[in-house]
Every structure is written in C-alpha cells, then in structure tokens.
CSV table of C-alpha atoms and ligand atoms in Angstrom, one decimal:
chain,number,residue,atom,x,y,z
R,12,MET,CA,17.6,36.0,-13.0
R,13,GLN,CA,14.5,35.0,-11.1
R,14,CYS,CA,14.8,33.3,-7.7
R,15,ASP,CA,15.2,29.5,-8.1
R,16,PHE,CA,12.6,28.3,-5.7
R,17,ILE,CA,13.9,24.6,-5.9
R,18,ASP,CA,17.1,25.9,-4.2
R,19,LEU,CA,15.0,27.2,-1.3
R,20,ALA,CA,13.5,23.8,-0.5
R,21,ASN,CA,15.0,21.7,2.3
R,22,ASP,CA,17.6,19.3,1.0
R,23,GLY,CA,15.5,16.2,1.3
R,24,VAL,CA,12.7,17.7,-0.8
R,25,GLN,CA,15.2,18.9,-3.5
R,26,GLY,CA,16.2,15.3,-4.0
R,27,LEU,CA,12.7,13.9,-4.3
R,28,SER,CA,10.6,12.8,-7.3
R,29,PRO,CA,6.9,12.9,-7.0
R,30,TYR,CA,5.0,9.6,-6.4
R,31,GLN,CA,3.9,8.1,-9.8
R,32,PRO,CA,0.4,6.7,-9.7
R,33,GLY,CA,-1.0,4.2,-12.0
R,34,LYS,CA,-2.2,5.6,-15.3
R,35,PRO,CA,-5.9,6.5,-15.2
R,36,ILE,CA,-8.3,4.7,-17.5
R,37,GLU,CA,-9.7,7.9,-18.9
R,38,GLU,CA,-6.2,9.2,-19.7
R,39,LEU,CA,-5.4,6.1,-21.8
R,40,GLU,CA,-8.8,6.1,-23.6
R,41,ARG,CA,-8.2,9.8,-24.5
R,42,GLU,CA,-4.7,9.3,-25.7
R,43,LEU,CA,-5.2,6.3,-27.8
R,44,GLY,CA,-8.9,6.5,-28.7
R,45,LEU,CA,-9.5,3.1,-27.0
R,46,LYS,CA,-12.6,1.8,-25.3
R,47,ASP,CA,-12.8,-1.0,-22.8
R,48,VAL,CA,-9.5,-0.3,-21.1
R,49,VAL,CA,-8.6,-2.7,-18.2
R,50,LYS,CA,-6.7,-1.1,-15.4
R,51,LEU,CA,-4.7,-3.6,-13.3
R,52,ALA,CA,-2.3,-1.0,-12.1
R,53,SER,CA,-3.2,0.3,-8.7
R,54,ASN,CA,-4.4,-2.7,-6.6
R,55,GLU,CA,-7.9,-1.4,-6.5
R,56,ASN,CA,-10.8,-3.7,-5.6
R,57,PRO,CA,-12.2,-5.1,-8.9
R,58,LEU,CA,-15.7,-5.7,-7.3
R,59,GLY,CA,-16.1,-2.0,-6.9
R,60,VAL,CA,-17.7,-0.5,-3.8
R,61,SER,CA,-19.5,-2.4,-1.0
R,62,PRO,CA,-23.3,-1.7,-1.6
R,63,LEU,CA,-23.7,-0.9,2.1
R,64,ALA,CA,-20.8,1.6,1.9
R,65,LEU,CA,-22.3,3.2,-1.2
R,66,LYS,CA,-25.6,3.6,0.7
R,67,ALA,CA,-23.9,5.2,3.7
R,68,TYR,CA,-22.0,7.5,1.4
R,69,GLN,CA,-25.2,8.6,-0.5
R,70,GLN,CA,-26.9,9.1,2.8
R,71,VAL,CA,-24.5,11.8,4.0
R,72,GLY,CA,-24.9,13.7,0.8
R,73,ASN,CA,-27.2,16.2,2.5
R,74,LYS,CA,-24.7,16.9,5.2
R,75,LEU,CA,-21.7,18.0,3.1
R,76,HIS,CA,-22.0,21.6,4.4
R,77,LEU,CA,-20.9,20.3,7.8
R,78,TYR,CA,-17.4,19.6,9.0
R,79,PRO,CA,-16.9,15.9,9.7
R,80,ASP,CA,-16.5,14.7,13.3
R,81,ALA,CA,-12.8,15.6,13.8
R,82,SER,CA,-12.4,12.9,16.4
R,83,GLY,CA,-13.9,10.2,14.2
R,84,TYR,CA,-15.7,8.9,17.4
R,85,GLU,CA,-18.0,6.4,15.9
R,86,LEU,CA,-15.6,4.8,13.5
R,87,LYS,CA,-12.9,4.6,16.1
R,88,ARG,CA,-15.3,3.0,18.6
R,89,CYS,CA,-16.4,0.5,16.0
R,90,LEU,CA,-12.7,-0.4,15.0
R,91,ALA,CA,-11.6,-0.5,18.7
R,92,GLU,CA,-14.4,-2.9,19.6
R,93,SER,CA,-13.6,-5.2,16.8
R,94,LEU,CA,-9.8,-5.2,17.2
R,95,GLU,CA,-10.1,-5.3,21.0
R,96,VAL,CA,-8.1,-2.2,21.6
R,97,GLU,CA,-8.9,1.2,23.2
R,98,PRO,CA,-10.2,3.9,21.0
R,99,GLU,CA,-7.3,6.0,22.2
R,100,GLN,CA,-4.9,3.7,20.3
R,101,ILE,CA,-6.5,4.4,17.0
R,102,THR,CA,-5.6,7.3,14.6
R,103,LEU,CA,-7.6,7.9,11.5
R,104,GLY,CA,-5.9,9.2,8.3
R,105,ASN,CA,-6.6,10.5,4.9
R,106,GLY,CA,-5.6,7.1,3.5
R,107,SER,CA,-3.0,5.1,5.6
R,108,ASN,CA,-0.5,7.1,3.5
R,109,ASP,CA,-1.4,10.1,5.6
R,110,ILE,CA,-0.4,8.2,8.7
R,111,LEU,CA,2.9,7.1,7.3
R,112,ASP,CA,3.6,10.6,6.6
R,113,LEU,CA,2.5,11.8,10.0
R,114,LEU,CA,4.7,9.2,11.7
R,115,ALA,CA,7.7,10.5,9.7
R,116,ARG,CA,6.9,14.1,10.7
R,117,VAL,CA,6.6,13.2,14.4
R,118,PHE,CA,9.7,11.1,14.7
R,119,LEU,CA,12.2,12.2,12.1
R,120,ASP,CA,14.4,15.3,11.6
R,121,ALA,CA,17.6,16.1,9.8
R,122,ASP,CA,19.6,14.5,12.6
R,123,SER,CA,17.8,11.1,12.5
R,124,ALA,CA,17.3,8.2,10.2
R,125,GLY,CA,14.4,6.1,8.9
R,126,LEU,CA,15.0,2.5,7.7
R,127,TYR,CA,13.2,0.4,5.1
R,128,SER,CA,13.9,-2.6,2.8
R,129,GLN,CA,15.0,-2.5,-0.9
R,130,HIS,CA,11.8,-3.0,-2.9
R,131,GLY,CA,9.9,-1.6,0.0
R,132,PHE,CA,6.8,0.6,-0.6
R,133,VAL,CA,7.9,3.9,-2.3
R,134,VAL,CA,6.0,6.1,0.1
R,135,TYR,CA,8.6,5.3,2.8
R,136,PRO,CA,11.6,7.0,1.2
R,137,ILE,CA,9.4,10.0,0.3
R,138,ALA,CA,8.2,10.3,3.9
R,139,ILE,CA,11.7,9.9,5.3
R,140,GLN,CA,13.4,12.3,2.8
R,141,ALA,CA,10.8,15.0,3.1
R,142,GLN,CA,11.9,15.5,6.7
R,143,GLY,CA,15.5,15.8,5.6
R,144,ALA,CA,16.2,12.7,7.5
R,145,GLN,CA,18.7,10.0,6.4
R,146,ALA,CA,17.2,7.0,4.6
R,147,ILE,CA,18.8,3.7,5.4
R,148,VAL,CA,17.9,1.1,2.7
R,149,VAL,CA,18.6,-2.5,3.5
R,150,PRO,CA,19.2,-4.9,0.7
R,151,ALA,CA,16.3,-7.4,0.2
R,152,ARG,CA,16.7,-11.2,0.4
R,153,ASP,CA,14.7,-13.2,-2.2
R,154,TRP,CA,12.8,-10.0,-3.0
R,155,GLY,CA,11.5,-9.9,0.7
R,156,HIS,CA,12.6,-8.1,3.9
R,157,ASP,CA,15.9,-9.4,5.3
R,158,LEU,CA,14.9,-8.8,8.9
R,159,GLU,CA,18.3,-9.8,10.3
R,160,ALA,CA,20.1,-7.3,8.1
R,161,MET,CA,17.4,-4.7,9.0
R,162,ALA,CA,18.0,-5.2,12.7
R,163,ALA,CA,21.7,-5.0,12.2
R,164,ALA,CA,21.4,-1.8,10.1
R,165,ILE,CA,19.7,0.1,13.0
R,166,THR,CA,21.9,2.9,14.3
R,167,ASP,CA,21.8,5.4,17.2
R,168,LYS,CA,20.1,7.7,14.9
R,169,THR,CA,17.4,5.4,13.7
R,170,ARG,CA,13.9,6.6,15.0
R,171,LEU,CA,11.7,4.8,12.5
R,172,VAL,CA,11.6,1.4,10.7
R,173,PHE,CA,8.9,0.8,8.0
R,174,ILE,CA,7.9,-2.7,7.2
R,175,ALA,CA,5.1,-3.7,4.8
R,176,ASN,CA,3.6,-7.1,5.5
R,177,PRO,CA,2.9,-8.2,2.7
R,178,ASN,CA,5.1,-5.8,0.8
R,179,ASN,CA,4.0,-3.9,-2.2
R,180,PRO,CA,5.2,-4.4,-5.1
R,181,THR,CA,6.8,-7.8,-4.4
R,182,GLY,CA,3.9,-9.5,-2.6
R,183,THR,CA,6.3,-11.2,-0.2
R,184,TRP,CA,5.4,-11.7,3.4
R,185,LEU,CA,6.8,-12.3,6.9
R,186,LYS,CA,5.9,-15.1,9.2
R,187,LYS,CA,4.9,-14.3,12.8
R,188,ALA,CA,8.0,-16.0,14.3
R,189,GLU,CA,10.4,-14.0,12.2
R,190,LEU,CA,8.7,-10.7,12.9
R,191,GLU,CA,8.7,-11.4,16.6
R,192,ALA,CA,12.4,-12.3,16.6
R,193,PHE,CA,13.0,-9.0,14.8
R,194,LEU,CA,10.9,-6.9,17.2
R,195,LYS,CA,12.7,-8.4,20.1
R,196,LYS,CA,16.1,-7.1,18.8
R,197,VAL,CA,14.8,-3.6,18.0
R,198,PRO,CA,15.5,-1.0,20.8
R,199,GLU,CA,12.2,0.2,22.3
R,200,THR,CA,13.3,3.8,21.4
R,201,VAL,CA,12.9,2.8,17.7
R,202,VAL,CA,9.3,3.0,16.4
R,203,VAL,CA,8.5,0.1,14.1
R,204,VAL,CA,5.7,0.7,11.5
R,205,LEU,CA,4.0,-2.4,10.3
R,206,ASP,CA,2.2,-1.5,7.2
R,207,GLU,CA,-0.7,-4.1,6.8
R,208,ALA,CA,-2.4,-2.5,3.8
R,209,TYR,CA,-3.2,-6.0,2.4
R,210,PHE,CA,-3.8,-7.6,5.8
R,211,GLU,CA,-7.3,-8.9,4.9
R,212,TYR,CA,-6.1,-10.8,1.8
R,213,VAL,CA,-3.6,-13.0,3.6
R,214,GLY,CA,-4.8,-16.5,4.4
R,215,GLU,CA,-1.6,-18.1,5.4
R,216,GLY,CA,-1.6,-19.7,8.9
R,217,GLU,CA,1.7,-18.3,9.9
R,218,TYR,CA,0.9,-14.7,8.9
R,219,PRO,CA,0.9,-12.4,12.0
R,220,ASP,CA,-1.8,-10.1,13.0
R,221,GLY,CA,0.1,-7.0,14.0
R,222,VAL,CA,-2.5,-5.8,16.4
R,223,THR,CA,-2.0,-8.8,18.7
R,224,LEU,CA,1.7,-8.0,18.9
R,225,LEU,CA,1.0,-4.5,20.4
R,226,GLN,CA,0.8,-5.9,23.9
R,227,ASP,CA,4.4,-7.2,23.8
R,228,PHE,CA,5.9,-4.4,21.7
R,229,ALA,CA,4.8,-0.8,22.7
R,230,ASN,CA,7.1,0.6,19.9
R,231,LEU,CA,4.9,-1.0,17.2
R,232,VAL,CA,2.5,0.9,15.0
R,233,VAL,CA,0.2,-1.1,12.8
R,234,THR,CA,-1.4,0.7,9.8
R,235,ARG,CA,-4.4,-0.6,7.8
R,236,THR,CA,-6.5,0.9,5.1
R,237,PHE,CA,-10.0,1.0,3.6
R,238,SER,CA,-8.4,1.4,0.0
R,239,LYS,CA,-7.8,-2.2,-0.8
R,240,ALA,CA,-10.0,-5.1,0.4
R,241,TYR,CA,-12.7,-2.6,1.5
R,242,GLY,CA,-12.9,-1.0,-1.9
R,243,LEU,CA,-12.7,2.7,-0.9
R,244,ALA,CA,-9.5,3.9,-2.5
R,245,GLY,CA,-11.2,6.9,-3.9
R,246,LEU,CA,-12.5,8.2,-0.5
R,247,ARG,CA,-9.0,8.1,1.2
R,248,ILE,CA,-9.2,6.6,4.6
R,249,GLY,CA,-6.9,4.4,6.7
R,250,TYR,CA,-5.9,4.1,10.3
R,251,SER,CA,-3.3,3.1,12.7
R,252,ILE,CA,-3.3,1.2,16.0
R,253,SER,CA,-0.5,2.1,18.4
R,254,HIS,CA,0.4,3.0,21.9
R,255,PRO,CA,-1.9,5.8,23.1
R,256,GLN,CA,1.0,8.2,23.3
R,257,ILE,CA,2.0,7.6,19.8
R,258,ALA,CA,-1.6,8.3,18.8
R,259,ASP,CA,-1.5,11.5,20.9
R,260,LEU,CA,1.6,12.6,18.9
R,261,LEU,CA,0.0,11.9,15.6
R,262,ASN,CA,-3.1,13.7,16.7
R,263,ARG,CA,-1.1,16.8,17.5
R,264,ILE,CA,0.1,17.4,14.0
R,265,ARG,CA,-2.6,16.0,11.7
R,266,ALA,CA,-4.8,18.3,9.8
R,267,PRO,CA,-7.8,19.1,12.0
R,268,PHE,CA,-10.3,17.5,9.6
R,269,ASN,CA,-8.0,15.0,7.8
R,270,VAL,CA,-10.7,12.4,7.2
R,271,ASN,CA,-13.8,13.6,5.4
R,272,LEU,CA,-17.4,13.0,6.2
R,273,PRO,CA,-18.4,10.6,3.4
R,274,ALA,CA,-15.2,8.6,4.1
R,275,LEU,CA,-16.1,8.2,7.8
R,276,ALA,CA,-19.6,7.0,7.0
R,277,ALA,CA,-18.7,4.7,4.1
R,278,ALA,CA,-15.7,3.2,6.0
R,279,GLN,CA,-17.9,2.2,8.9
R,280,ALA,CA,-20.4,0.6,6.6
R,281,ALA,CA,-17.7,-1.2,4.6
R,282,TYR,CA,-16.1,-2.5,7.8
R,283,ASN,CA,-19.5,-4.1,8.7
R,284,ASP,CA,-20.1,-5.5,5.2
R,285,VAL,CA,-18.8,-8.9,5.9
R,286,ASP,CA,-20.3,-10.4,2.8
R,287,PHE,CA,-18.5,-7.9,0.5
R,288,LEU,CA,-15.2,-8.6,2.3
R,289,ARG,CA,-15.7,-12.2,1.8
R,290,ARG,CA,-16.5,-11.9,-1.9
R,291,SER,CA,-13.4,-9.6,-2.3
R,292,LEU,CA,-11.1,-12.2,-0.8
R,293,LYS,CA,-12.7,-15.0,-2.8
R,294,THR,CA,-12.3,-13.0,-6.1
R,295,ASN,CA,-8.7,-12.3,-5.1
R,296,GLN,CA,-7.8,-15.9,-4.3
R,297,ALA,CA,-9.2,-17.2,-7.6
R,298,GLY,CA,-7.5,-14.3,-9.5
R,299,LEU,CA,-4.1,-14.9,-7.9
R,300,LYS,CA,-4.4,-18.6,-9.0
R,301,GLN,CA,-5.6,-17.7,-12.5
R,302,LEU,CA,-2.8,-15.1,-13.1
R,303,ALA,CA,0.0,-17.4,-11.6
R,304,ALA,CA,-1.2,-20.2,-13.9
R,305,GLY,CA,-1.3,-17.9,-16.8
R,306,PHE,CA,2.1,-16.6,-16.2
R,307,ALA,CA,3.5,-20.1,-15.9
R,308,GLU,CA,1.9,-21.1,-19.1
R,309,LEU,CA,3.5,-18.1,-20.8
R,310,GLY,CA,6.9,-19.1,-19.4
R,311,LEU,CA,7.1,-15.9,-17.2
R,312,ASP,CA,8.8,-15.9,-13.8
R,313,PHE,CA,6.8,-14.2,-11.0
R,314,ILE,CA,7.2,-13.5,-7.3
R,315,PRO,CA,4.6,-15.6,-5.4
R,316,SER,CA,2.3,-13.1,-3.8
R,317,VAL,CA,-0.3,-12.9,-0.9
R,318,GLY,CA,-1.5,-9.5,-1.9
R,319,ASN,CA,-3.9,-8.5,-4.6
R,320,PHE,CA,-1.2,-8.2,-7.2
R,321,ILE,CA,1.7,-10.1,-8.6
R,322,ALA,CA,5.1,-8.8,-9.9
R,323,VAL,CA,6.0,-10.7,-13.1
R,324,GLU,CA,9.3,-10.6,-14.7
R,325,MET,CA,9.4,-9.9,-18.4
R,326,PRO,CA,12.1,-11.3,-20.8
R,327,VAL,CA,13.8,-8.1,-21.6
R,328,GLY,CA,17.0,-9.4,-23.2
R,329,ASN,CA,19.3,-6.5,-23.9
R,330,ASP,CA,16.5,-3.9,-24.0
R,331,PRO,CA,17.7,-1.0,-21.9
R,332,ALA,CA,14.1,0.1,-21.4
R,333,GLY,CA,13.6,-3.1,-19.4
R,334,ALA,CA,9.9,-4.0,-18.9
R,335,MET,CA,8.8,-0.5,-20.2
R,336,SER,CA,8.6,-1.9,-23.8
R,337,TYR,CA,6.1,-4.4,-22.5
R,338,TYR,CA,4.3,-1.9,-20.5
R,339,ASN,CA,3.8,0.4,-23.5
R,340,ALA,CA,2.9,-2.5,-25.8
R,341,LEU,CA,0.3,-3.6,-23.3
R,342,LEU,CA,-1.1,0.0,-23.1
R,343,LYS,CA,-1.7,-0.1,-26.9
R,344,LYS,CA,-3.9,-3.2,-26.2
R,345,GLY,CA,-5.9,-1.4,-23.6
R,346,VAL,CA,-4.3,-3.1,-20.6
R,347,ILE,CA,-2.7,-0.9,-17.9
R,348,THR,CA,-0.2,-2.5,-15.7
R,349,ARG,CA,2.3,-0.9,-13.3
R,350,PRO,CA,6.1,-0.5,-14.1
R,351,VAL,CA,8.2,-0.9,-11.0
R,352,GLY,CA,11.6,0.5,-12.0
R,353,VAL,CA,11.4,3.0,-9.2
R,354,TYR,CA,11.5,0.0,-6.9
R,355,GLN,CA,14.7,-1.2,-8.4
R,356,MET,CA,12.8,-3.8,-10.4
R,357,PRO,CA,13.2,-2.5,-14.0
R,358,ASN,CA,12.4,-5.9,-15.5
R,359,HIS,CA,9.1,-6.5,-13.6
R,360,LEU,CA,5.6,-5.4,-14.1
R,361,ARG,CA,3.2,-5.4,-11.2
R,362,ILE,CA,-0.2,-6.6,-12.2
R,363,SER,CA,-3.2,-6.2,-9.9
R,364,VAL,CA,-5.7,-9.0,-9.6
R,365,GLY,CA,-8.9,-8.2,-11.5
R,366,LEU,CA,-12.1,-10.0,-12.3
R,367,GLU,CA,-11.8,-13.3,-14.2
R,368,GLN,CA,-12.4,-11.7,-17.6
R,369,GLU,CA,-10.0,-8.8,-16.8
R,370,ASN,CA,-7.3,-11.2,-15.8
R,371,GLN,CA,-8.0,-13.2,-19.0
R,372,ARG,CA,-7.6,-10.0,-21.1
R,373,CYS,CA,-4.3,-9.2,-19.5
R,374,LEU,CA,-3.0,-12.8,-20.0
R,375,GLN,CA,-4.2,-12.7,-23.8
R,376,ALA,CA,-2.5,-9.3,-24.3
R,377,LEU,CA,0.7,-10.6,-22.6
R,378,LYS,CA,0.7,-13.5,-25.0
R,379,GLU,CA,0.4,-11.2,-27.9
R,380,VAL,CA,3.2,-8.7,-26.8
R,381,LEU,CA,5.4,-11.7,-26.0
R,382,ALA,CA,5.1,-12.8,-29.5
R,383,GLU,CA,5.8,-9.3,-30.7
R,384,LEU,CA,8.7,-8.5,-28.4
R,385,GLY,CA,9.5,-11.7,-26.8
R,386,SER,CA,12.8,-12.7,-28.5
R,387,GLY,CA,14.5,-10.5,-25.9
R,388,GLY,CA,14.7,-7.0,-27.2
R,389,SER,CA,12.8,-4.0,-28.4
R,390,ALA,CA,10.3,-4.0,-31.2
C,28,PLP,C1,-2.0,0.8,-1.1
C,28,PLP,C2,-1.0,0.8,0.0
C,28,PLP,C3,-1.1,1.6,1.1
C,28,PLP,C4,-2.4,2.3,1.4
C,28,PLP,O1,-2.5,3.5,0.8
C,28,PLP,P1,-3.8,4.4,1.2
C,28,PLP,O2,-3.2,5.6,1.4
C,28,PLP,O3,-4.4,3.8,2.5
C,28,PLP,O4,-4.7,4.3,0.0
C,28,PLP,C5,-0.2,1.6,2.1
C,28,PLP,N1,0.9,0.8,2.1
C,28,PLP,C6,1.0,0.0,1.1
C,28,PLP,C7,2.3,-0.9,1.0
C,28,PLP,C8,0.3,0.0,0.0
C,28,PLP,O5,0.4,-0.7,-1.1
C-alpha cells in the first residue's frame, strides 16, 4: 500500500474542507450552454473597476519584471494619512484573507483556542483549525454575534477572537456601544480581530469605526479590504490596522512579496477615487432596497443586511436538500447565488447586490422557481 499522505497532515488540516467559492460565470455558461449569466454569489462590485484604478493598473504593465515594493511604502503612507494612524500600524495582505490567516499563524498553536460566532465568516474556522488550535464556536443570537456569550466563552487558552462587522453571510451588524462593552470585558492578552470587509457600505449612525477604537484597545486588530466597495477582488489586496507590535509579528511571517505590484498601484488609485466609491455605495443602497422589496413581495423572509448581500430564506418544506433545490433551479435560469449550508444556514441563499437589471433578473428567476418548487418540496 502506498503512503496515505492525508494521515501525515496535522490533525487540524485533516479535518478541514476546502473553502467553496461562488460558481464562476464561465463555468456555468460552459456547463449549461447559457449566455447572459448573472452572478450574484461573491459580493463583488457590480460597477466593475474604478476607472482610475484601471488606469494605474495598466500603467504598471511595463514594470511586471520587477518585484513589488515589499514594504508597500506608498500605499501604507496613503492609508496611514487618511486613517490618522502611523504607517507602522498597517499590514498589507494578499486580500484581507491573507491577514486573517497570518494572525492565526502568529497567535495560535495546538495548545490554544480561537473563538468566533456561529454563522461567522467561514475563513475563521479554516484559519484556526489549520494551526491545530481549538475552535470555540459561540451560538448566534438573531443570526448575529452574541457578544455577551462570546465574552463568557473566552478561556485561558483563547488567544484570538474573530468578529465580522457586518458579518458575512448574515449581514448583521454590531453597534458601537455593544462592541465597546465587549472589548472592555476581553482580557488584553486576547487579540480581537474586527473584520470590516464591508465597512464602507454601512451608513448606520451607531456603526463603529474600528480604527477609532484602537487607541483604547491595544489588543484590537481591524482588517479591511479592496475587494468589495473598491472593486478589486481579482487583484487580492487588503490590510490591517493594529498595534505596531502586532504589525511587526505579522511582518515576520508574511511571504516577502505577498502583495503584488499591480495590486499596490491599483489599490492606491481606487482609494483616492472618491467618485467611484460614492457610486458604489449608492448602487448598493438602491439594490438592497430593491431586493428587500422584491423578497417581501415574493413572501420570502430575509435577514436585514447592511452589507452588499442579503441572506434570504427559501420555503424548503420537507426537502432534505434545503435551499440547494432552489440554488440549482436558479442556475438553470442563469442566475448564480450562494448556498450557505456550510454556515449552518441550509435553508438560506445569500444573494449579492447587483445592478438594477441584475437584481431584477434574480427576482424574476426567484418568482419562477418559487412557482416550480414553492409548494414546499423538491421538484
Ligand atoms: C469578502 C470578505 C473578506 C475579504 O476577503 P479578501 O481576501 O479581502 O478578498 C473578509 N472578510 C469577510 C467577512 C468577507 O466577506
């Protein structure tokens, strides 16, 4: 018998399943011979790329033989100035995912634990378990983080807490006062990662800006990304703001050139493209309203969201496949949504906000599949 390499992996990795991305448009078009596929599955920016970012990207085309600036000096300086922090507090990552992973590698090992909420972003359990660390999952309350229960669940072994605000895939969010009350309860030896991937989208008055909390809570790490509101998901760039010592630790283990040259150039241009950001937020606000109204009209329950997506509950009746029957029926109509069974939400689909006509296509397709499957069961 040949060696079973799975057996050789660390225990945490043996128990992992790979991250399941949204289905690519090209794949569905190939499989079903469809055209005009609408993808509302990965919370991408439906406006596309900022024209200024695209220009910056194209302008570095003749420099691709060069390594990027490994320190990300210019982008860090630009972010630091705008966020009113020191450049030493900023860490750049190959997507903010990279930083979540680096944090787990810095602070977790087989003797420690990482904590997150039920329905929390699926990258957290992967990052924790890959270190062979214990994963503490705290039951959600009304689909959102139950911060009191999370504080109570912290043990001597807990080194890292992950909180997404707003959370993906639920779209739920935490108010400043509740977050502060939580941070006051957390021992300063426990690092709290506040994942603000959708920060720019949130217009609520009581929504906290994590960066302003850093002065009071040195154990806080705020992560943000260029993948969502800034429209650069394909380039892979995100960042964290933290205590300089935490940034120092992340810097020790990151890959030397973890952020590529076009990403550095395009991110800085996107960050300064105020008009594109404004249009992105406006499109998203309108789309959230359009989808919410459409779901209500179809009699579908959904979780109110402040992100660029909504989790909608499908009437699955006794169908053991849950929302998967609807997911598949929608695919046949050329609409890609995101099943969230891996988030313990087997009856929901997460639908990203698209352009007005894309949202309309999705609502029309939902109406049709509800008529086909809606009496509570499989077709
Ligand atoms: C999309 C997302 C991210 C960001 O991913 P990138 O690696 O920056 O593309 C991080 N956290 C949450 C909760 C997300 O939904």
